[in-house]
Coordinates of C-alpha atoms in Angstrom, one line a residue:
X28 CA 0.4 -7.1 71.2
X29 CA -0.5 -4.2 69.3
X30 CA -3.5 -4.3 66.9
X31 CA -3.3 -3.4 63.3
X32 CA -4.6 -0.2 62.3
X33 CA -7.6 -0.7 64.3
X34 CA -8.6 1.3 67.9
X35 CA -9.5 -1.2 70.6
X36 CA -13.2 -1.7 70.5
X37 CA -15.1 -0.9 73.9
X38 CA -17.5 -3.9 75.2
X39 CA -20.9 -1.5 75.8
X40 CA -23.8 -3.6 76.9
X41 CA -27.0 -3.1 74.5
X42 CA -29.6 -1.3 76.5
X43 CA -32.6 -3.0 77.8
X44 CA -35.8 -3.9 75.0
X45 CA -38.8 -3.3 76.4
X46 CA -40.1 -3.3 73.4
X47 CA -39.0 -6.6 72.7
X48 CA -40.6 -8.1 76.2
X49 CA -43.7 -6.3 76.0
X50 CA -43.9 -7.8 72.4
X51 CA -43.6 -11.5 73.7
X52 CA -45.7 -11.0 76.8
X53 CA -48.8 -9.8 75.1
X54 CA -48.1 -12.6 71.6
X55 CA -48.3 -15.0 75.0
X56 CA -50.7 -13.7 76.7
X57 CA -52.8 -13.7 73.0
X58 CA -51.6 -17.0 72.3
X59 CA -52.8 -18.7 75.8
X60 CA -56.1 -16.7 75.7
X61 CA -56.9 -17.8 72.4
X62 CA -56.1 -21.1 73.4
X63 CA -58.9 -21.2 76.3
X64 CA -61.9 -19.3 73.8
X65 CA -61.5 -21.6 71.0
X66 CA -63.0 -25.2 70.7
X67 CA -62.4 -28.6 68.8
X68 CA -64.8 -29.4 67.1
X69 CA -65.4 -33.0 65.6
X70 CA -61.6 -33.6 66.6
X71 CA -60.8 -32.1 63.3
X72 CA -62.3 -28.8 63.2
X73 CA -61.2 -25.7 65.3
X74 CA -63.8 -22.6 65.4
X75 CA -63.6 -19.1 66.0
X76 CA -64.6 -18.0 69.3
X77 CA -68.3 -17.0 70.0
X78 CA -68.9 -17.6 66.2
X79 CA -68.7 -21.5 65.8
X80 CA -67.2 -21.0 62.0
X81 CA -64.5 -23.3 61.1
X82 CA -60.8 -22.2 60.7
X83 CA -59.8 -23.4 57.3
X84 CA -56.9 -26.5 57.4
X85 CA -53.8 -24.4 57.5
X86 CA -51.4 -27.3 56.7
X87 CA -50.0 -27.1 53.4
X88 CA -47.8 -30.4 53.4
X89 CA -51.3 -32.1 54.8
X90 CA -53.3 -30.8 51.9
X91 CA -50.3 -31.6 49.3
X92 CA -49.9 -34.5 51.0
X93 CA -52.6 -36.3 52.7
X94 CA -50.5 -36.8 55.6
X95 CA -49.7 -34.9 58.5
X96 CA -46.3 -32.9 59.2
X97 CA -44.6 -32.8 62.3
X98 CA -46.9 -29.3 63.4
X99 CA -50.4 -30.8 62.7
X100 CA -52.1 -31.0 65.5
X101 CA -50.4 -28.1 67.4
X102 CA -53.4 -25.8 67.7
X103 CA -55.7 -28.5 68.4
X104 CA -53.6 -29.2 71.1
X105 CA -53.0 -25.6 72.6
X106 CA -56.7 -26.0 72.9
X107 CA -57.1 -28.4 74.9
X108 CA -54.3 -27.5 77.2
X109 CA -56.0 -24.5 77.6
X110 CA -59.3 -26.1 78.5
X111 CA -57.3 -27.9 81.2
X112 CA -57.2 -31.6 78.5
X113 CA -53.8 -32.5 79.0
X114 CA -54.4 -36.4 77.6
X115 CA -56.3 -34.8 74.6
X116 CA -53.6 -32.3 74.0
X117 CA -51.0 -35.2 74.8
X118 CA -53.0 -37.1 71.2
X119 CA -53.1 -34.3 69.0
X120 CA -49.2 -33.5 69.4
X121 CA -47.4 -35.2 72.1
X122 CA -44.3 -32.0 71.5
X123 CA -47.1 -28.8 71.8
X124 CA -47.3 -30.1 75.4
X125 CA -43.6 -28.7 75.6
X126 CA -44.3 -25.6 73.5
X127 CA -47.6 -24.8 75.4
X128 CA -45.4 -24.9 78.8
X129 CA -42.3 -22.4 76.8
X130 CA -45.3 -19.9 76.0
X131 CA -47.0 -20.3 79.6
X132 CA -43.5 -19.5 81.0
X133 CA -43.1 -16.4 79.0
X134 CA -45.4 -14.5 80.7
X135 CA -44.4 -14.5 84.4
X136 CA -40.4 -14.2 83.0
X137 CA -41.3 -11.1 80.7
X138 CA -43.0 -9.2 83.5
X139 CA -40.3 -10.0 85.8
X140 CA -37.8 -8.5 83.1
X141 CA -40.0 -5.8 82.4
X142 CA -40.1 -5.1 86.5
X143 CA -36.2 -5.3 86.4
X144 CA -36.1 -2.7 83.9
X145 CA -38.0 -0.7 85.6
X146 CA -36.0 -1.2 88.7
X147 CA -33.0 -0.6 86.3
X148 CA -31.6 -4.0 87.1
X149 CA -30.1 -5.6 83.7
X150 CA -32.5 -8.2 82.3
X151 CA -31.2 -12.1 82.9
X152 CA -30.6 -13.6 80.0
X153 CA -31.0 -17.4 79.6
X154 CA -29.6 -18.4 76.2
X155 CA -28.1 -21.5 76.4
X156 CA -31.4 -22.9 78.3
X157 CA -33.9 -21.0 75.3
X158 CA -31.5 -22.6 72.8
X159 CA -31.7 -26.2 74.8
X160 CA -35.6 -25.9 74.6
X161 CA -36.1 -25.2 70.8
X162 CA -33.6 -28.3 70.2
X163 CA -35.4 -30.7 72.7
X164 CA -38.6 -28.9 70.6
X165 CA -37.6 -29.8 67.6
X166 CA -36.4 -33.3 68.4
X167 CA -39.5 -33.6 70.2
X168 CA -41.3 -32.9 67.0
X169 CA -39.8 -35.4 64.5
X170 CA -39.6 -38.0 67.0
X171 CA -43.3 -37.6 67.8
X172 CA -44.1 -37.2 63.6
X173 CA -42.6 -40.8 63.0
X174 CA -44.6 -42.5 66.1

């Protein structure tokens, strides 16, 4: 059937963004070092590496509040995932256990896409199994937030 007034559109694949893998390797690779130079302090408190100064309560609904949100506790317990305390990590925020392992994973899956690129292989794209994660995330979250 013909179209109407409009030329048939050519499928082109996008080119590969290294750019956009280099970007998330190296925000992972920040994220997961971070996490293994910082300390919790007093089970409330995180500092600044090599410094000891306290990183001001970032939680604005806690604040407001007086009550944790469904994030608190998500950079205490990057923290202690990173110093290897998985049952410490598991009581700050039972769901940054989950997120900790999406940010670990990104490193060894953006160098591999950044080697395919290289290689000139097309990237492998996983999108229904990215989008799977951030709903089992979020789920994760809320559930966890009304325990």
């Amino acid at each position: 059937m013909p179209s109407r007034g409009r030329a048939p559109q050519e499928f082109r694949p996008r080119p590969p963004d290294v750019k956009f893998h280099l970007v998330w390797l190296c925000m992972s690779a920040g994220i997961l070092v971070l996490s293994m130079l910082m300390q919790v302090r007093n089970s409330q408190q995180v500092t600044i590496p090599f410094t000891q100064i306290p990183l001001p309560e970032l939680c604005s609904f806690r604040r407001m509040t007086g009550m944790d949100c469904a994030g608190c506790g998500m950079t205490r317990c990057f923290i202690s995932l990173g110093h290897g305390d998985v049952p410490g990590g598991w009581n700050y925020n039972p769901s940054g256990i989950l997120l900790y392992g999406i940010v670990l994973f990104q490193i060894p899956f953006r160098a591999w896409q950044l080697w395919r690129i290289h290689r000139g292989l097309p990237e492998v794209h996983f999108s229904g199994y990215g989008y799977s994660a951030m709903v089992l995330f979020a789920v994760l979250m809320v559930c966890q937030w009304g325990i």
